[in-house]
PDB file of C-alpha atoms in Angstrom:
ATOM      1  CA  MET A   1     -40.779  11.227 -10.493  1.00 56.00           C
ATOM      2  CA  ARG A   2     -39.959  14.521 -10.724  1.00 70.00           C
ATOM      3  CA  TRP A   3     -36.717  15.368 -13.643  1.00 65.00           C
ATOM      4  CA  TRP A   4     -34.726  16.792 -10.449  1.00 67.00           C
ATOM      5  CA  SER A   5     -35.084  13.851  -8.401  1.00 71.00           C
ATOM      6  CA  ILE A   6     -32.457  12.073 -10.905  1.00 73.00           C
ATOM      7  CA  PRO A   7     -29.398  13.807 -10.312  1.00 77.00           C
ATOM      8  CA  ILE A   8     -30.251  13.131  -6.139  1.00 77.00           C
ATOM      9  CA  LEU A   9     -30.591   9.913  -6.871  1.00 78.00           C
ATOM     10  CA  LEU A  10     -27.513   9.383  -8.846  1.00 75.00           C
ATOM     11  CA  LEU A  11     -25.476  11.483  -6.407  1.00 80.00           C
ATOM     12  CA  LEU A  12     -27.067   9.464  -3.553  1.00 80.00           C
ATOM     13  CA  GLY A  13     -25.893   5.681  -5.614  1.00 75.00           C
ATOM     14  CA  TRP A  14     -22.377   7.129  -6.233  1.00 71.00           C
ATOM     15  CA  PHE A  15     -21.816   8.090  -2.441  1.00 73.00           C
ATOM     16  CA  ALA A  16     -23.345   4.868  -1.706  1.00 80.00           C
ATOM     17  CA  PHE A  17     -21.220   2.953  -4.135  1.00 78.00           C
ATOM     18  CA  THR A  18     -17.655   5.158  -2.488  1.00 82.00           C
ATOM     19  CA  LEU A  19     -18.553   3.607   0.965  1.00 85.00           C
ATOM     20  CA  THR A  20     -18.607  -0.228  -0.376  1.00 88.00           C
ATOM     21  CA  PRO A  21     -14.474  -0.232  -0.061  1.00 90.00           C
ATOM     22  CA  LEU A  22     -14.862   0.956   3.516  1.00 90.00           C
ATOM     23  CA  TRP A  23     -16.637  -2.489   4.451  1.00 90.00           C
ATOM     24  CA  ALA A  24     -13.692  -4.279   2.560  1.00 92.00           C
ATOM     25  CA  LEU A  25     -11.047  -2.515   4.551  1.00 93.00           C
ATOM     26  CA  TYR A  26     -12.916  -3.011   7.411  1.00 93.00           C
ATOM     27  CA  ASP A  27     -12.640  -6.647   7.052  1.00 94.00           C
ATOM     28  CA  LEU A  28      -9.340  -6.413   6.078  1.00 95.00           C
ATOM     29  CA  ALA A  29      -8.312  -4.459   9.453  1.00 94.00           C
ATOM     30  CA  ARG A  30     -10.419  -7.126  11.192  1.00 94.00           C
ATOM     31  CA  ALA A  31      -8.170  -9.710   9.469  1.00 95.00           C
ATOM     32  CA  VAL A  32      -4.634  -7.918  10.230  1.00 94.00           C
ATOM     33  CA  GLN A  33      -5.671  -8.383  14.033  1.00 92.00           C
ATOM     34  CA  ALA A  34      -6.520 -11.774  14.300  1.00 93.00           C
ATOM     35  CA  HIS A  35      -3.522 -12.638  12.131  1.00 93.00           C
ATOM     36  CA  ASP A  36      -5.914 -14.141   9.636  1.00 95.00           C
ATOM     37  CA  THR A  37      -3.167 -15.229   6.756  1.00 94.00           C
ATOM     38  CA  ASP A  38      -5.716 -17.023   4.643  1.00 95.00           C
ATOM     39  CA  TYR A  39      -8.054 -14.115   4.700  1.00 96.00           C
ATOM     40  CA  ILE A  40      -5.621 -11.853   3.448  1.00 95.00           C
ATOM     41  CA  ALA A  41      -4.187 -14.852   1.254  1.00 94.00           C
ATOM     42  CA  ARG A  42      -7.536 -14.323  -0.713  1.00 94.00           C
ATOM     43  CA  HIS A  43      -8.283 -11.000  -0.692  1.00 94.00           C
ATOM     44  CA  VAL A  44      -4.638 -10.162  -2.193  1.00 94.00           C
ATOM     45  CA  ASN A  45      -3.340 -10.016  -5.434  1.00 94.00           C
ATOM     46  CA  PHE A  46      -0.057 -11.044  -4.581  1.00 92.00           C
ATOM     47  CA  ARG A  47       1.243 -11.108  -8.369  1.00 90.00           C
ATOM     48  CA  THR A  48       1.052  -7.096  -9.214  1.00 92.00           C
ATOM     49  CA  LEU A  49       1.809  -6.447  -5.194  1.00 91.00           C
ATOM     50  CA  ARG A  50       4.695  -8.265  -5.628  1.00 88.00           C
ATOM     51  CA  LEU A  51       6.165  -6.779  -8.851  1.00 87.00           C
ATOM     52  CA  SER A  52       5.062  -3.140  -7.417  1.00 89.00           C
ATOM     53  CA  VAL A  53       7.277  -3.792  -4.400  1.00 85.00           C
ATOM     54  CA  ILE A  54       9.839  -4.777  -6.803  1.00 82.00           C
ATOM     55  CA  ARG A  55       9.951  -1.219  -8.866  1.00 83.00           C
ATOM     56  CA  GLN A  56       9.570   0.458  -5.493  1.00 84.00           C
ATOM     57  CA  ALA A  57      12.579  -1.343  -4.141  1.00 78.00           C
ATOM     58  CA  ALA A  58      14.594  -0.828  -7.086  1.00 76.00           C
ATOM     59  CA  ALA A  59      13.485   2.859  -7.436  1.00 79.00           C
ATOM     60  CA  ALA A  60      14.790   2.991  -4.033  1.00 74.00           C
ATOM     61  CA  ALA A  61      17.948   1.796  -4.487  1.00 69.00           C
ATOM     62  CA  GLN A  62      18.631   4.002  -7.717  1.00 70.00           C
ATOM     63  CA  ALA A  63      17.910   6.914  -5.946  1.00 67.00           C
ATOM     64  CA  ARG A  64      20.137   6.307  -2.695  1.00 59.00           C
ATOM     65  CA  ASP A  65      23.072   7.291  -4.625  1.00 57.00           C
ATOM     66  CA  PRO A  66      22.915  11.946  -5.811  1.00 51.00           C
ATOM     67  CA  ALA A  67      25.153  11.161  -8.447  1.00 50.00           C
ATOM     68  CA  ALA A  68      23.274   8.337 -10.283  1.00 52.00           C
ATOM     69  CA  PRO A  69      21.718  11.098 -12.623  1.00 54.00           C
ATOM     70  CA  ASP A  70      25.305  11.861 -13.443  1.00 58.00           C
ATOM     71  CA  VAL A  71      26.967   8.603 -14.091  1.00 56.00           C
ATOM     72  CA  GLU A  72      27.844   7.193 -17.642  1.00 62.00           C
ATOM     73  CA  PRO A  73      25.055   5.207 -19.512  1.00 65.00           C
ATOM     74  CA  ARG A  74      27.173   2.023 -18.414  1.00 64.00           C
ATOM     75  CA  GLU A  75      27.293   2.459 -15.008  1.00 59.00           C
ATOM     76  CA  ARG A  76      23.823   3.416 -14.971  1.00 59.00           C
ATOM     77  CA  GLN A  77      22.657   0.208 -16.956  1.00 65.00           C
ATOM     78  CA  ARG A  78      24.803  -1.491 -14.170  1.00 62.00           C
ATOM     79  CA  LEU A  79      23.308   0.407 -11.657  1.00 61.00           C
ATOM     80  CA  SER A  80      19.795  -0.668 -12.645  1.00 65.00           C
ATOM     81  CA  GLU A  81      20.427  -4.399 -13.276  1.00 68.00           C
ATOM     82  CA  ALA A  82      21.745  -4.871  -9.573  1.00 64.00           C
ATOM     83  CA  ALA A  83      18.926  -2.700  -8.492  1.00 65.00           C
ATOM     84  CA  ALA A  84      16.550  -5.367 -10.254  1.00 66.00           C
ATOM     85  CA  ALA A  85      19.031  -8.170  -9.014  1.00 69.00           C
ATOM     86  CA  LEU A  86      18.294  -6.787  -5.228  1.00 68.00           C
ATOM     87  CA  ALA A  87      15.200  -6.166  -5.278  1.00 69.00           C
ATOM     88  CA  VAL A  88      13.594  -9.567  -5.789  1.00 75.00           C
ATOM     89  CA  PRO A  89      14.384 -10.902  -2.979  1.00 76.00           C
ATOM     90  CA  ILE A  90      13.376  -8.253  -0.751  1.00 74.00           C
ATOM     91  CA  ALA A  91       9.929  -8.317  -2.685  1.00 75.00           C
ATOM     92  CA  GLU A  92       9.523 -12.130  -2.111  1.00 78.00           C
ATOM     93  CA  ALA A  93      10.438 -11.387   1.665  1.00 77.00           C
ATOM     94  CA  LEU A  94       7.794  -8.564   2.188  1.00 78.00           C
ATOM     95  CA  VAL A  95       4.947  -9.808  -0.119  1.00 85.00           C
ATOM     96  CA  THR A  96       3.756 -12.864   2.109  1.00 90.00           C
ATOM     97  CA  PRO A  97       0.219 -13.224   3.860  1.00 93.00           C
ATOM     98  CA  ALA A  98       2.072 -13.205   6.989  1.00 92.00           C
ATOM     99  CA  THR A  99       4.576 -10.345   5.654  1.00 90.00           C
ATOM    100  CA  VAL A 100       1.902  -8.277   4.355  1.00 92.00           C
ATOM    101  CA  VAL A 101      -0.054  -8.819   7.882  1.00 93.00           C
ATOM    102  CA  ASP A 102       3.121  -7.696   9.922  1.00 90.00           C
ATOM    103  CA  LEU A 103       3.475  -4.777   7.668  1.00 90.00           C
ATOM    104  CA  LEU A 104      -0.458  -3.752   7.894  1.00 93.00           C
ATOM    105  CA  ASP A 105      -0.455  -4.243  11.573  1.00 90.00           C
ATOM    106  CA  ASP A 106       1.632  -1.196  12.776  1.00 86.00           C
ATOM    107  CA  GLY A 107       3.128   0.230   9.426  1.00 84.00           C
ATOM    108  CA  TRP A 108       6.321  -1.388   9.422  1.00 82.00           C
ATOM    109  CA  PRO A 109       7.676  -5.518   8.763  1.00 83.00           C
ATOM    110  CA  GLN A 110       9.336  -6.570  11.904  1.00 80.00           C
ATOM    111  CA  SER A 111       9.424 -10.118  10.555  1.00 73.00           C
ATOM    112  CA  VAL A 112      11.834  -8.467   7.549  1.00 70.00           C
ATOM    113  CA  GLU A 113      15.768  -8.222   8.413  1.00 67.00           C
ATOM    114  CA  LEU A 114      16.342  -4.753   6.951  1.00 61.00           C
ATOM    115  CA  GLY A 115      19.412  -4.279   8.974  1.00 55.00           C
ATOM    116  CA  GLN A 116      17.834  -2.073  11.840  1.00 55.00           C
ATOM    117  CA  GLU A 117      15.531  -2.031  14.508  1.00 54.00           C
ATOM    118  CA  ALA A 118      12.030  -0.611  13.129  1.00 54.00           C
ATOM    119  CA  PRO A 119      12.015   3.304  13.917  1.00 53.00           C
ATOM    120  CA  ALA A 120      10.146   4.844  16.996  1.00 49.00           C
ATOM    121  CA  PRO A 121       6.429   5.498  16.892  1.00 47.00           C
ATOM    122  CA  ARG A 122       5.607   8.823  15.804  1.00 46.00           C
ATOM    123  CA  SER A 123       2.552  10.705  16.508  1.00 40.00           C
ATOM    124  CA  GLY A 124      -0.006   8.867  13.503  1.00 43.00           C
ATOM    125  CA  GLY A 125       2.013   6.385  13.855  1.00 48.00           C
ATOM    126  CA  GLY A 126       0.772   3.015  13.186  1.00 64.00           C
ATOM    127  CA  GLY A 127      -1.151   0.604  10.775  1.00 84.00           C
ATOM    128  CA  LEU A 128      -4.561  -0.461   9.780  1.00 91.00           C
ATOM    129  CA  ARG A 129      -6.826  -0.434  12.884  1.00 88.00           C
ATOM    130  CA  ILE A 130     -10.416  -0.220  12.647  1.00 90.00           C
ATOM    131  CA  ASP A 131     -11.727  -0.735  16.016  1.00 86.00           C
ATOM    132  CA  ASN A 132     -15.193   0.794  15.402  1.00 87.00           C
ATOM    133  CA  LEU A 133     -17.342   1.365  12.343  1.00 84.00           C
ATOM    134  CA  ARG A 134     -16.899   5.312  13.676  1.00 88.00           C
ATOM    135  CA  ARG A 135     -13.050   4.689  12.702  1.00 90.00           C
ATOM    136  CA  LEU A 136     -14.056   4.408   9.455  1.00 90.00           C
ATOM    137  CA  ILE A 137     -14.457   8.065   9.103  1.00 91.00           C
ATOM    138  CA  PRO A 138     -11.056   9.183   8.603  1.00 92.00           C
ATOM    139  CA  PHE A 139     -10.246   6.560   6.321  1.00 92.00           C
ATOM    140  CA  TYR A 140     -12.844   7.472   4.147  1.00 90.00           C
ATOM    141  CA  LEU A 141     -11.563  11.445   4.334  1.00 90.00           C
ATOM    142  CA  ALA A 142      -7.845  10.197   3.522  1.00 89.00           C
ATOM    143  CA  SER A 143      -9.466   7.140   0.390  1.00 91.00           C
ATOM    144  CA  GLU A 144      -9.460   8.553  -3.648  1.00 91.00           C
ATOM    145  CA  MET A 145     -11.756   7.005  -5.944  1.00 89.00           C
ATOM    146  CA  ARG A 146     -10.078   6.485  -9.404  1.00 89.00           C
ATOM    147  CA  GLY A 147     -12.599   5.976 -11.752  1.00 83.00           C
ATOM    148  CA  PHE A 148     -15.577   3.101 -10.775  1.00 85.00           C
ATOM    149  CA  ARG A 149     -12.824   0.268  -9.581  1.00 89.00           C
ATOM    150  CA  THR A 150     -10.058   1.369  -7.803  1.00 93.00           C
ATOM    151  CA  VAL A 151      -9.333   3.054  -4.693  1.00 94.00           C
ATOM    152  CA  VAL A 152      -6.342   4.347  -2.710  1.00 95.00           C
ATOM    153  CA  VAL A 153      -6.372   4.818   1.122  1.00 94.00           C
ATOM    154  CA  GLY A 154      -3.877   6.157   3.145  1.00 93.00           C
ATOM    155  CA  VAL A 155      -2.801   4.408   6.175  1.00 93.00           C
ATOM    156  CA  PRO A 156      -2.929   5.453   8.989  1.00 91.00           C
ATOM    157  CA  PRO A 157      -5.322   8.795   7.733  1.00 91.00           C
ATOM    158  CA  GLU A 158      -3.712  10.993  10.482  1.00 89.00           C
ATOM    159  CA  ALA A 159       0.034  10.487   9.618  1.00 87.00           C
ATOM    160  CA  SER A 160       1.660  12.644   7.364  1.00 85.00           C
ATOM    161  CA  ARG A 161       1.521  11.875   3.794  1.00 83.00           C
ATOM    162  CA  GLU A 162       5.358  10.570   4.011  1.00 83.00           C
ATOM    163  CA  ARG A 163       4.722   8.566   7.096  1.00 86.00           C
ATOM    164  CA  ARG A 164       1.824   6.741   5.029  1.00 89.00           C
ATOM    165  CA  LEU A 165       0.867   3.676   3.536  1.00 93.00           C
ATOM    166  CA  ARG A 166      -0.927   3.927   0.637  1.00 93.00           C
ATOM    167  CA  ILE A 167      -3.537   0.461   0.039  1.00 94.00           C
ATOM    168  CA  ARG A 168      -4.793   0.398  -3.561  1.00 95.00           C
ATOM    169  CA  LEU A 169      -7.995  -1.977  -3.682  1.00 95.00           C
ATOM    170  CA  ARG A 170      -9.822  -2.694  -7.368  1.00 95.00           C
ATOM    171  CA  LEU A 171     -12.891  -4.064  -7.518  1.00 93.00           C
ATOM    172  CA  ARG A 172     -13.235  -7.158  -9.365  1.00 89.00           C
ATOM    173  CA  ASN A 173     -15.964  -9.846  -9.443  1.00 87.00           C
ATOM    174  CA  TRP A 174     -17.796  -7.578  -6.970  1.00 86.00           C
ATOM    175  CA  THR A 175     -14.723  -8.228  -4.417  1.00 91.00           C
ATOM    176  CA  TRP A 176     -12.485  -5.761  -3.375  1.00 93.00           C
ATOM    177  CA  ARG A 177      -8.876  -6.906  -3.458  1.00 94.00           C
ATOM    178  CA  VAL A 178      -5.351  -5.119  -2.129  1.00 95.00           C
ATOM    179  CA  VAL A 179      -3.728  -4.811  -5.800  1.00 94.00           C
ATOM    180  CA  ASP A 180      -0.775  -2.703  -4.422  1.00 93.00           C
ATOM    181  CA  ILE A 181       0.702  -0.960  -1.160  1.00 93.00           C
ATOM    182  CA  GLU A 182       2.863   1.940  -1.820  1.00 92.00           C
ATOM    183  CA  LEU A 183       5.823   1.901   0.650  1.00 89.00           C
ATOM    184  CA  ASN A 184       6.055   4.716   3.119  1.00 88.00           C
ATOM    185  CA  ASP A 185       9.227   6.756   3.171  1.00 85.00           C
ATOM    186  CA  ASP A 186      10.859   5.266   5.885  1.00 84.00           C
ATOM    187  CA  LEU A 187      10.548   1.837   4.453  1.00 84.00           C
ATOM    188  CA  ARG A 188      11.932   2.801   1.417  1.00 82.00           C
ATOM    189  CA  ALA A 189      15.238   4.813   3.096  1.00 80.00           C
ATOM    190  CA  ARG A 190      15.747   1.330   4.719  1.00 81.00           C
ATOM    191  CA  ILE A 191      15.372  -0.499   1.751  1.00 77.00           C
ATOM    192  CA  ALA A 192      18.235   2.055   0.216  1.00 74.00           C
ATOM    193  CA  GLN A 193      20.096   1.355   2.907  1.00 75.00           C
ATOM    194  CA  THR A 194      19.917  -2.362   2.502  1.00 71.00           C
ATOM    195  CA  PHE A 195      21.092  -2.110  -1.226  1.00 69.00           C
ATOM    196  CA  ALA A 196      23.858   0.126  -0.360  1.00 65.00           C
ATOM    197  CA  ARG A 197      25.318  -2.448   2.151  1.00 64.00           C
ATOM    198  CA  ALA A 198      24.947  -5.473  -0.297  1.00 60.00           C
ATOM    199  CA  ASP A 199      26.264  -3.267  -3.091  1.00 56.00           C
ATOM    200  CA  ALA A 200      29.452  -2.250  -0.794  1.00 55.00           C
ATOM    201  CA  LYS A 201      29.737  -5.983  -0.143  1.00 57.00           C
ATOM    202  CA  THR A 202      30.005  -6.824  -4.315  1.00 54.00           C
ATOM    203  CA  ARG A 203      32.482  -4.420  -5.402  1.00 54.00           C
TER     204      ARG A 203
END
């Protein structure tokens, strides 16, 4: 074997490895379209996903008030505690096998009450839909490898960054599993509105 073939083989091996999350994503998309909650339950780490959604919901609640950075420490602490308390039931509602299917199907969890109807679809909208293997190409281009064990994929890949969900997959025991779903701006804004209404009722 010539010495120059070693880096080429390593490069080809790395490229082949970066394709493996796409097979997991393809199977996940098929499960979403089939509403296969059993598959979702086995391939999603609901503990880490629930913690992530709690953090995202609490951050959305605190960000809803532009004056929040200027409030006194005691009031800031109250807002933080209220946000955390309200984030838990929202996370519990969003993070179930059925709701994850609902969310990934078209990018919006219709089964979760967020006060208003889902926003009208825009160009580039939609969810995790992979009808054929060629459709994997834009998902590959919208993915980011983070080391050897983690990849983040924007869904849908054609949407603008603020309209995408960002699915984080992690390799464990030779299986790629969903460990996080970063909500898009529309969902975070709607969650912030839900917090605002709930906070107003408690005042």
